[in-house]
């Protein structure tokens, strides 16, 4: 009995180590979590039965009734079966069980757990009832194993990979053998079975099922069997040491402690001390397992890869870093390595990655994609990797941006090599991200310098225009009074009867020129002085009709027609007099650019609260090199123009909170449009750029 308990406690230590090892190397997966639960429940079942057996075999009499031990063991068995069914569903495709399965299976397990007190009181048929209780779990496990057998079999193969076969064998065969064994024992015994038999069965089942599954999981995620073999050798050595202890040292030590301290203390110390010591030793050895794994796989971070990472730590040049990192990945994997660029990485002497492949990698983010993981990967991604003949694909990505990917060919990939390549790729992604940030900062610095130069130029231009406007306004103010006096005197002379008709014609020309000068002086003064709007509710349709009535006689003399159109109905808050001035100026410009017989279109469009005015002609248009200057003060292409008409029009439109825009195709059409908001801004609320003009 002592040896059985010792072996059980030793198995508890190994189970906990195995569950911890799986969690470390394959944590975060659904099947790994279910295996960890199975390991903890199996270890707890061994502990309960072992210590119950020790307590009942002590010299102080029976401490725990057999049916309590059997009930606790059955409860833990049910929940172990529960976790095992979920593991069978999830492995190896990492499928998360649906809610219906979780709810149904959980309800079944809870109901059977609540029925255990009645089953344990049944004495004779308890074993058979327990077999009936686990039958649904066994059926579900077989169903999921069969389904995963087909799902894990690659096209063209007749069976799945070895780790999948090991897991399925560890699930089905020991369980089926247990059902047969307990059926035979129940038929022969006819009553409850002893606790030693339950403990022995739990020890064997735990070793075969959980041990086989744990080894298969580690093999599946380590890719390379040599690392796993090394760890198994450590476990064998530990088992050999324990066997020597149990055969040669445990009996005399147990007798000595029994004589001095008592049977219970001697049994607990002799049985439980070595497993915990071995567990501690395995933990210490596991800390050094990475170094041993690297030496076995030939991919130590202390070699070329580590030197490449150290050498490129302060390298800014992306090409230099890429060359060093490619060499490091080749050193880690012992394969042929190709880098494929993607996204924002500038083109160079590098091939481009297929955008469809990059999209697949971004849709299923992982640190690396190995050929051995094909069971977990989408079929399209597996097909793409086969097309590249890739053993390993490592994305070079950071913060959702993929810069490229490493493609490794012509080698077998160990997990250590894959993880090392992923670390190198992450280091390279940081380099690329830093380079992109440096480039962005450089572009921003150049843009800022250009904008500063533009602002300085614009400021100088505004100052020049302001000075010119002030000067022009002063000159215009000084000219207006003399011009008015000259015009009045010319008109008086013309009205005298003694002026010959031939001279009267010259006086008419003088009056026309004086009027033209007066208009120019008026434009100068209007451009220079502040603009104050008289805003009121107006109907845009009436405004356009007023413009048509005012200009129609003049246009008729030129053989032109003015067509007015309205879209939408509504009022607008505008200064009607100022906008009439804008529209008259635009129509006059359109007439000057059009041939005789042309049609000019004047439109208004009311859209919600805003209103848009458009003037369209089909004349000669505006030259592309002049489009950017037509709103500049004093810029004109007309011999008789001052260059202030469009500048004043833009000033009025901006005072309403709008913008005057132009679209011109020389020889086809020119459209001036002014879109005004529902309500003009308050005076003084204009933007500086608008106010400066």
XYZ file of C-alpha atoms in Angstrom:
693
model
C 0.000 0.000 0.000
C 2.841 2.389 0.838
C 4.459 1.881 -2.548
C 1.119 2.456 -4.327
C 0.558 5.674 -2.427
C 4.115 6.800 -3.146
C 3.675 6.151 -6.853
C 0.379 8.028 -6.812
C 1.906 11.034 -5.113
C 4.823 10.926 -7.537
C 2.318 10.867 -10.414
C 0.633 13.933 -8.896
C 3.918 15.831 -9.070
C 4.580 14.748 -12.651
C 1.004 15.649 -13.675
C 1.306 19.126 -12.235
C 4.640 19.608 -13.974
C 3.182 18.383 -17.262
C 0.166 20.709 -16.984
C 2.478 23.601 -16.207
C 4.719 22.708 -19.145
C 1.764 22.599 -21.543
C 0.459 25.903 -20.214
C 3.859 27.509 -20.771
C 4.427 26.222 -24.305
C 0.840 26.090 -25.594
C -1.061 28.424 -23.300
C -3.919 30.584 -24.507
C -5.542 27.801 -26.529
C -8.879 26.205 -25.715
C -7.545 22.621 -25.867
C -4.578 23.527 -23.627
C -6.908 24.968 -20.985
C -9.065 21.841 -21.016
C -5.987 19.638 -20.701
C -4.800 21.715 -17.762
C -8.191 21.209 -16.091
C -7.938 17.459 -16.738
C -4.474 17.407 -15.188
C -5.560 19.249 -12.042
C -8.669 17.075 -11.617
C -6.680 13.860 -12.171
C -4.045 14.943 -9.661
C -6.718 15.874 -7.126
C -8.408 12.478 -7.571
C -5.105 10.705 -6.916
C -4.500 12.841 -3.832
C -7.964 12.154 -2.395
C -7.751 8.402 -2.895
C -4.115 8.171 -1.749
C -4.563 10.110 1.474
C -7.874 8.389 2.135
C -6.144 5.033 1.787
C -3.344 6.190 4.092
C -5.814 7.428 6.702
C -7.870 4.222 6.659
C -4.729 2.092 6.938
C -3.271 3.925 9.920
C -3.056 2.417 13.392
C -5.675 4.833 14.704
C -8.542 3.118 12.859
C -10.749 4.102 9.914
C -10.990 7.837 9.488
C -12.981 8.108 6.213
C -15.780 5.677 5.211
C -15.226 3.865 1.937
C -18.368 5.287 0.351
C -17.173 8.846 1.009
C -13.891 8.090 -0.728
C -15.712 6.415 -3.613
C -18.135 9.337 -3.862
C -15.316 11.899 -3.954
C -13.468 9.803 -6.553
C -16.636 9.474 -8.684
C -17.269 13.224 -8.505
C -13.757 14.016 -9.673
C -14.062 11.335 -12.360
C -17.248 12.939 -13.707
C -15.673 16.367 -13.983
C -12.515 14.856 -15.480
C -14.733 13.235 -18.122
C -16.429 16.595 -18.632
C -13.087 18.313 -19.332
C -11.933 15.376 -21.464
C -14.981 15.618 -23.776
C -14.371 19.344 -24.271
C -10.709 18.626 -24.980
C -11.711 16.002 -27.550
C -13.883 18.620 -29.236
C -11.154 21.308 -29.310
C -7.964 19.404 -30.211
C -6.128 19.880 -32.557
C -8.059 22.624 -34.388
C -8.405 24.808 -31.278
C -12.181 24.918 -31.710
C -14.100 26.634 -28.983
C -17.114 24.518 -27.979
C -20.466 26.115 -28.823
C -22.698 27.351 -26.049
C -25.203 24.565 -26.668
C -22.530 21.917 -25.998
C -21.233 23.726 -22.916
C -24.726 24.152 -21.510
C -25.868 20.592 -22.241
C -22.702 18.923 -21.010
C -22.543 21.131 -17.937
C -26.163 20.356 -17.059
C -25.513 16.627 -17.415
C -22.424 16.742 -15.208
C -24.142 18.810 -12.516
C -27.159 16.484 -12.496
C -24.985 13.374 -12.183
C -22.914 15.012 -9.452
C -26.056 15.720 -7.440
C -27.098 12.071 -7.878
C -23.813 10.727 -6.470
C -24.971 10.502 -2.796
C -27.756 8.124 -3.846
C -25.376 6.095 -6.034
C -22.784 5.672 -3.265
C -25.497 4.352 -0.891
C -26.483 1.738 -3.478
C -23.468 -0.394 -2.476
C -23.723 -3.318 -4.913
C -24.744 -1.657 -8.198
C -22.583 1.463 -7.578
C -19.863 0.331 -9.991
C -22.338 -0.510 -12.729
C -24.171 2.784 -12.195
C -20.888 4.625 -12.513
C -20.218 2.857 -15.828
C -23.655 3.911 -17.043
C -22.958 7.506 -15.959
C -19.702 7.803 -17.915
C -21.147 6.130 -21.020
C -22.491 9.441 -22.526
C -19.099 11.068 -22.069
C -17.381 8.144 -23.769
C -19.836 8.297 -26.696
C -19.314 12.038 -27.153
C -15.544 11.683 -26.949
C -15.552 8.946 -29.621
C -17.793 11.095 -31.830
C -15.492 14.110 -31.581
C -12.374 11.982 -32.043
C -13.795 10.516 -35.225
C -14.756 13.943 -36.554
C -11.331 15.421 -35.771
C -9.639 12.403 -37.378
C -11.103 13.399 -40.737
C -10.699 17.150 -40.184
C -7.026 16.783 -39.232
C -6.159 14.582 -42.210
C -4.503 16.642 -44.926
C -5.671 16.212 -48.550
C -3.916 13.228 -50.092
C -3.103 11.595 -46.725
C -4.875 8.619 -45.194
C -4.377 9.570 -41.548
C -3.673 12.674 -39.451
C -0.257 13.644 -38.009
C 1.317 11.567 -35.238
C 0.389 13.934 -32.346
C -3.289 13.705 -33.309
C -3.136 9.920 -33.478
C -1.447 9.763 -30.046
C -4.119 11.966 -28.472
C -6.942 9.957 -29.980
C -5.387 6.677 -28.900
C -4.842 8.036 -25.371
C -8.484 9.092 -25.238
C -10.240 6.040 -26.619
C -8.243 2.920 -25.783
C -7.635 3.361 -22.014
C -11.228 4.446 -21.547
C -12.626 1.488 -23.458
C -10.334 -0.879 -21.534
C -11.537 0.619 -18.227
C -15.182 0.070 -19.121
C -14.500 -3.561 -20.000
C -12.383 -4.112 -16.871
C -14.910 -2.684 -14.438
C -17.745 -4.558 -16.106
C -15.896 -7.853 -15.551
C -14.898 -6.960 -11.982
C -18.448 -5.951 -11.111
C -19.807 -9.223 -12.469
C -17.317 -11.283 -10.413
C -17.230 -9.243 -7.201
C -20.933 -8.520 -6.904
C -20.259 -5.694 -4.455
C -18.262 -2.517 -3.960
C -14.641 -2.652 -5.063
C -11.770 -1.802 -2.678
C -10.161 1.638 -2.614
C -6.771 0.174 -3.613
C -8.308 -0.947 -6.909
C -9.779 2.496 -7.589
C -6.432 4.111 -6.785
C -4.551 1.689 -9.036
C -7.044 2.274 -11.839
C -6.764 6.058 -11.427
C -2.967 5.868 -11.477
C -2.894 3.763 -14.659
C -5.565 5.824 -16.435
C -3.885 9.090 -15.478
C -0.518 7.867 -16.711
C -1.832 6.551 -20.025
C -4.411 9.216 -20.847
C -2.980 12.440 -19.490
C 0.625 11.421 -20.053
C -0.037 10.488 -23.672
C -2.102 13.606 -24.329
C 0.463 15.882 -22.677
C 3.348 14.433 -24.674
C 1.324 14.753 -27.904
C 0.426 18.396 -27.189
C 4.036 19.281 -26.504
C 5.114 17.463 -29.656
C 2.471 19.274 -31.676
C 3.540 22.717 -30.479
C 7.286 22.119 -30.264
C 7.432 20.932 -33.927
C 10.824 19.329 -33.251
C 10.879 15.970 -31.439
C 14.453 16.291 -30.201
C 13.459 18.896 -27.614
C 10.634 16.691 -26.382
C 12.883 13.635 -26.228
C 15.286 15.557 -24.013
C 12.509 16.396 -21.604
C 11.230 12.822 -21.592
C 14.751 11.626 -20.758
C 14.733 13.921 -17.732
C 11.439 12.390 -16.597
C 12.849 8.865 -17.049
C 15.925 9.735 -15.006
C 13.711 11.190 -12.278
C 11.580 8.015 -12.293
C 14.701 5.868 -12.037
C 15.906 7.838 -9.046
C 12.537 7.442 -7.384
C 12.501 3.688 -8.072
C 15.882 3.308 -6.424
C 14.662 5.313 -3.490
C 11.477 3.195 -3.145
C 13.368 -0.146 -3.294
C 16.497 0.537 -1.271
C 15.962 3.578 0.965
C 12.245 3.865 1.679
C 11.706 0.601 3.709
C 14.449 1.168 6.325
C 13.609 4.887 6.552
C 9.922 4.054 7.038
C 10.748 1.529 9.811
C 12.983 3.997 11.640
C 10.434 6.810 11.513
C 7.612 4.446 12.546
C 9.525 3.412 15.669
C 10.375 6.990 16.632
C 7.520 9.235 15.385
C 4.597 7.000 14.487
C 3.221 5.169 11.461
C 1.171 8.025 9.985
C 4.019 10.541 10.016
C 6.487 7.975 8.669
C 4.158 7.015 5.788
C 3.365 10.612 4.808
C 7.004 11.704 4.973
C 8.401 8.726 3.062
C 5.664 8.862 0.395
C 5.215 12.600 -0.180
C 8.684 14.018 0.399
C 10.366 12.706 -2.782
C 7.589 13.779 -5.219
C 7.760 17.377 -4.031
C 11.555 17.294 -4.157
C 11.391 15.935 -7.701
C 8.825 18.598 -8.635
C 11.191 21.292 -7.372
C 14.111 19.747 -9.247
C 12.093 19.616 -12.470
C 11.194 23.278 -12.086
C 14.851 24.187 -11.669
C 15.814 22.077 -14.668
C 13.026 23.602 -16.717
C 14.540 27.045 -16.250
C 17.576 25.779 -18.125
C 15.527 23.901 -20.734
C 15.591 26.790 -23.148
C 19.382 26.669 -23.283
C 19.380 22.917 -23.805
C 16.616 23.150 -26.418
C 18.616 25.713 -28.348
C 21.716 23.539 -28.309
C 19.745 20.513 -29.484
C 18.034 22.380 -32.348
C 21.072 24.391 -33.365
C 19.314 27.723 -32.980
C 20.797 29.445 -29.996
C 20.165 33.121 -29.420
C 23.778 33.405 -28.348
C 24.969 32.879 -31.946
C 24.556 34.806 -35.168
C 21.011 35.886 -34.386
C 21.932 37.467 -31.056
C 24.905 39.204 -32.650
C 22.673 40.547 -35.444
C 20.203 41.938 -32.915
C 23.006 43.598 -30.973
C 24.689 44.940 -34.105
C 21.506 46.505 -35.480
C 20.344 47.995 -32.208
C 21.403 51.510 -33.242
C 21.162 51.082 -37.015
C 18.727 53.518 -38.625
C 19.193 52.537 -42.280
C 16.340 50.098 -43.114
C 18.281 48.321 -45.864
C 21.230 47.610 -43.574
C 18.955 46.346 -40.803
C 17.031 44.172 -43.264
C 20.190 42.540 -44.609
C 21.428 41.736 -41.096
C 18.043 40.411 -39.969
C 17.653 38.218 -43.052
C 21.027 36.667 -42.294
C 19.953 36.174 -38.667
C 16.734 34.355 -39.681
C 18.738 32.141 -42.040
C 21.135 31.354 -39.183
C 18.273 30.520 -36.824
C 16.334 28.293 -39.232
C 19.178 26.857 -41.366
C 16.980 27.498 -44.405
C 16.702 29.714 -47.457
C 15.199 33.055 -46.425
C 13.475 35.602 -48.672
C 12.012 38.935 -47.618
C 8.882 40.171 -49.408
C 7.969 43.844 -48.949
C 4.494 45.177 -48.358
C 2.590 48.329 -47.487
C 4.443 51.535 -46.702
C 7.931 50.086 -47.100
C 9.606 51.848 -50.048
C 10.316 49.691 -53.111
C 13.848 48.556 -53.762
C 15.663 45.406 -54.753
C 12.963 43.360 -53.058
C 9.998 41.430 -54.381
C 6.497 42.477 -53.395
C 4.325 40.219 -51.281
C 1.010 39.084 -52.695
C -1.633 41.473 -51.276
C -4.037 38.536 -50.879
C -1.465 36.689 -48.737
C -0.827 39.803 -46.646
C -4.581 40.202 -46.134
C -4.831 36.583 -44.945
C -1.968 37.068 -42.497
C -3.527 40.258 -41.137
C -6.919 38.557 -40.816
C -5.362 35.781 -38.666
C -2.656 37.563 -36.624
C 0.056 35.289 -35.215
C 3.752 35.669 -34.536
C 4.581 33.046 -37.165
C 2.909 30.563 -39.516
C 4.597 27.155 -39.690
C 3.806 24.318 -42.061
C 3.305 22.033 -39.043
C 0.421 24.294 -37.941
C -1.600 23.642 -41.103
C -4.426 22.116 -39.077
C -5.097 25.465 -37.403
C -4.625 27.694 -40.446
C -7.238 28.677 -43.047
C -7.174 26.558 -46.180
C -6.431 29.591 -48.367
C -3.388 30.438 -46.239
C -2.116 26.856 -46.349
C -2.523 26.874 -50.140
C -0.596 30.141 -50.399
C 2.238 28.749 -48.259
C 2.406 25.635 -50.432
C 2.550 27.820 -53.535
C 5.571 29.599 -52.011
C 7.033 26.236 -50.880
C 7.334 27.884 -47.460
C 8.203 25.974 -44.319
C 7.756 29.122 -42.245
C 6.221 32.559 -42.847
C 6.996 35.299 -40.320
C 5.158 38.638 -40.674
C 7.166 41.803 -40.088
C 4.359 43.867 -38.600
C 3.765 46.312 -35.795
C 0.702 48.202 -34.570
C -1.460 46.800 -37.336
C 0.953 47.803 -40.132
C 2.579 45.011 -42.160
C 5.937 46.031 -43.622
C 6.676 42.664 -45.200
C 7.282 39.030 -44.352
C 10.075 36.485 -44.124
C 9.577 33.305 -46.155
C 11.752 30.350 -45.078
C 12.150 27.383 -47.429
C 13.996 24.088 -47.569
C 14.258 23.133 -43.891
C 12.454 21.591 -40.944
C 11.363 24.202 -38.435
C 11.683 23.791 -34.684
C 9.516 25.803 -32.341
C 12.633 27.458 -30.951
C 13.709 28.539 -34.441
C 10.211 29.827 -35.206
C 10.078 31.857 -31.981
C 13.556 33.227 -32.600
C 12.609 34.238 -36.152
C 9.491 35.943 -34.807
C 11.617 37.892 -32.310
C 13.939 38.980 -35.124
C 10.945 40.034 -37.238
C 9.542 42.082 -34.356
C 12.911 43.793 -33.922
C 12.996 44.556 -37.661
C 9.409 45.871 -37.542
C 10.484 48.341 -34.852
C 13.308 49.473 -37.149
C 10.917 49.945 -40.039
C 8.434 51.783 -37.834
C 11.165 54.097 -36.565
C 12.316 54.698 -40.131
C 8.750 55.516 -41.165
C 8.464 57.921 -38.228
C 11.772 59.569 -39.159
C 10.623 59.908 -42.772
C 7.291 61.330 -41.627
C 9.045 63.822 -39.360
C 11.336 64.833 -42.237
C 8.353 65.305 -44.551
C 6.537 67.282 -41.876
C 9.640 69.419 -41.316
C 9.898 70.159 -45.052
C 6.183 70.892 -45.238
C 6.469 73.191 -42.217
C 9.400 75.018 -43.791
C 7.467 75.413 -47.043
C 4.422 76.637 -45.142
C 6.529 79.135 -43.213
C 7.989 80.410 -46.472
C 4.486 80.634 -47.919
C 3.230 82.508 -44.861
C 6.135 84.938 -45.037
C 5.480 85.482 -48.736
C 1.743 85.857 -48.135
C 2.367 88.268 -45.277
C 4.660 90.370 -47.444
C 2.098 90.271 -50.231
C -0.674 91.351 -47.886
C 1.472 94.144 -46.543
C 2.288 95.242 -50.069
C -1.346 95.117 -51.080
C -2.404 96.940 -47.934
C 0.137 99.675 -48.585
C -0.856 99.796 -52.230
C -4.533 99.900 -51.304
C -3.961 102.696 -48.823
C -1.936 104.617 -51.367
C -4.514 103.995 -54.094
C -7.342 105.037 -51.773
C -5.507 108.246 -50.887
C -4.838 109.002 -54.564
C -8.413 108.140 -55.492
C -9.751 110.390 -52.749
C -7.555 113.241 -53.977
C -8.619 112.623 -57.588
C -12.349 112.398 -57.043
C -12.911 116.137 -56.330
C -10.822 117.415 -59.303
C -12.466 114.853 -61.606
C -15.904 115.971 -60.518
C -14.936 119.604 -61.122
C -13.489 118.801 -64.550
C -16.597 116.808 -65.523
C -18.901 119.662 -64.502
C -16.858 122.246 -66.429
C -16.685 120.116 -69.555
C -20.432 119.615 -69.455
C -20.963 123.400 -69.049
C -18.726 124.169 -72.001
C -20.494 121.521 -74.091
C -23.865 123.059 -73.307
C -22.834 126.454 -74.697
C -24.346 127.189 -78.074
C -21.207 128.591 -79.664
C -19.327 125.256 -79.472
C -19.086 123.773 -82.975
C -20.512 120.305 -83.512
C -17.086 118.865 -84.307
C -15.695 120.103 -81.005
C -18.785 118.850 -79.171
C -17.787 115.294 -80.172
C -14.416 115.727 -78.484
C -16.142 117.000 -75.379
C -18.374 113.890 -75.343
C -15.271 111.698 -75.451
C -13.795 113.666 -72.563
C -16.992 113.201 -70.520
C -16.942 109.413 -71.160
C -13.320 109.128 -70.088
C -13.979 111.215 -66.996
C -16.886 108.907 -66.105
C -14.625 105.873 -66.598
C -12.023 107.418 -64.310
C -14.737 108.145 -61.774
C -15.808 104.499 -61.842
C -12.186 103.378 -61.329
C -11.773 105.807 -58.463
C -15.027 104.517 -56.963
C -13.772 100.919 -57.174
C -10.504 101.867 -55.491
C -12.324 103.556 -52.642
C -14.802 100.698 -52.281
C -12.023 98.090 -52.142
C -10.063 100.029 -49.554
C -12.831 100.972 -47.163
C -14.352 98.509 -44.620
C -17.381 96.546 -45.759
C -20.598 96.743 -43.740
C -23.481 94.508 -44.793
C -27.136 95.440 -44.555
C -28.557 91.943 -44.135
C -32.249 91.203 -44.539
C -34.538 88.381 -45.626
C -34.544 88.336 -49.418
C -35.896 86.119 -52.157
C -33.022 85.007 -54.463
C -35.480 84.727 -57.352
C -36.417 88.401 -57.104
C -32.728 89.343 -56.936
C -31.982 87.477 -60.166
C -34.989 89.000 -61.889
C -33.778 92.498 -60.911
C -30.364 91.720 -62.398
C -31.970 90.438 -65.585
C -34.151 93.526 -66.004
C -31.157 95.811 -65.419
C -28.790 94.074 -67.842
C -31.129 92.756 -70.510
C -31.183 96.016 -72.560
C -27.383 96.256 -72.534
C -26.956 92.604 -73.508
C -29.588 92.897 -76.214
C -27.520 95.598 -77.880
C -24.640 93.074 -78.026
C -26.918 90.389 -79.432
C -26.727 88.283 -76.262
C -29.412 86.684 -74.095
C -29.525 86.322 -70.320
C -31.380 83.208 -69.099
C -32.455 82.997 -65.458
C -33.181 79.682 -63.693
C -34.217 78.859 -60.124
C -33.908 75.601 -58.185
C -35.702 75.376 -54.871
C -37.796 77.906 -53.045
C -36.854 79.880 -49.960
C -35.461 83.076 -48.540
C -31.898 83.951 -47.602
C -30.291 86.378 -45.180
C -28.218 88.522 -47.562
C -27.296 92.099 -48.431
C -29.287 92.327 -51.642
C -27.599 95.481 -52.929
C -24.089 94.059 -52.497
C -24.929 90.717 -54.078
C -26.601 92.519 -57.008
C -23.252 94.281 -57.486
C -21.464 90.896 -57.498
C -23.843 89.328 -60.013
C -23.780 92.361 -62.314
C -19.974 92.238 -62.312
C -19.926 88.499 -63.091
C -22.487 88.818 -65.881
C -20.547 91.764 -67.351
C -17.351 89.692 -67.322
C -19.190 86.781 -68.951
C -20.501 89.084 -71.691
C -17.009 90.479 -72.295
C -15.669 86.927 -72.759
C -18.498 85.773 -75.064
C -19.154 86.213 -78.759
C -22.166 87.997 -80.215
C -25.285 85.841 -80.056
C -24.072 83.915 -77.015
C -26.254 82.887 -74.071
C -25.360 83.653 -70.461
C -26.979 81.551 -67.733
C -27.773 83.040 -64.310
C -28.925 80.467 -61.720
C -29.881 80.305 -58.075
C -30.134 77.076 -56.084
C -31.700 76.880 -52.636
C -30.546 73.775 -50.720
C -31.866 73.692 -47.182
C -30.638 76.853 -45.499
C -27.824 77.677 -47.942
C -28.196 79.393 -51.303
C -25.869 79.226 -54.318
C -25.617 81.725 -57.197
C -23.996 80.698 -60.491
C -23.060 82.576 -63.654
C -22.187 80.403 -66.658
C -20.975 81.362 -70.100
C -19.545 79.508 -73.100
C -16.979 82.054 -74.182
C -13.235 81.894 -74.532
C -12.687 80.900 -70.884
C -9.792 81.640 -68.548
C -6.248 80.492 -69.267
C -4.999 77.895 -66.739
C -2.040 80.078 -65.748
C -4.434 82.900 -64.790
C -6.922 80.868 -62.752
C -4.957 81.244 -59.549
C -4.657 85.030 -59.896
C -8.050 86.268 -61.052
C -9.097 87.236 -57.514
C -5.893 89.173 -56.844
C -6.382 92.946 -56.610
C -5.270 94.865 -59.702
C -4.871 91.696 -61.813
C -6.772 91.984 -65.083
C -6.575 90.858 -68.700
C -8.993 93.517 -69.972
C -7.465 96.692 -71.389
C -10.115 98.853 -69.756
C -10.220 97.011 -66.404
C -8.796 97.939 -63.019
C -8.467 94.374 -61.710
C -10.688 95.142 -58.733
C -14.057 93.804 -59.896
C -13.506 90.153 -58.921
C -11.522 91.135 -55.808
C -14.469 93.234 -54.617
C -16.894 90.420 -55.522
C -14.848 87.919 -53.500
C -14.724 90.372 -50.601
C -18.514 90.716 -50.611
C -19.108 86.953 -50.851
C -16.666 86.261 -48.022
C -18.364 88.920 -45.906
C -21.489 86.762 -46.247
C -19.468 83.742 -44.988
C -19.209 82.152 -48.451
C -16.579 81.661 -51.097
C -16.505 82.665 -54.766
C -15.167 79.802 -56.908
C -14.504 79.394 -60.601
C -14.389 76.398 -62.926
C -13.189 77.108 -66.447
C -12.453 74.973 -69.497
C -10.989 77.283 -72.153
C -13.119 77.333 -75.286
C -15.950 75.393 -73.605
C -17.450 76.923 -70.483
C -16.733 79.048 -67.434
C -18.812 78.896 -64.239
C -18.528 81.290 -61.290
C -20.370 80.056 -58.180
C -20.956 81.697 -54.803
C -22.359 79.468 -52.052
C -23.655 81.388 -49.050
C -24.520 79.962 -45.602
C -27.955 80.451 -44.033
C -26.691 83.292 -41.850
C -23.714 85.611 -42.520
C -21.073 85.720 -39.766
C -20.990 88.589 -37.343
C -18.802 91.502 -38.319
C -15.225 90.941 -37.195
C -15.672 87.138 -37.254
C -14.082 86.655 -40.667
C -10.978 84.525 -40.986
C -7.704 86.489 -41.048
C -7.038 85.471 -44.654
C -10.445 86.767 -45.660
C -10.193 89.919 -43.636
C -6.757 90.733 -45.068
C -8.188 90.844 -48.539
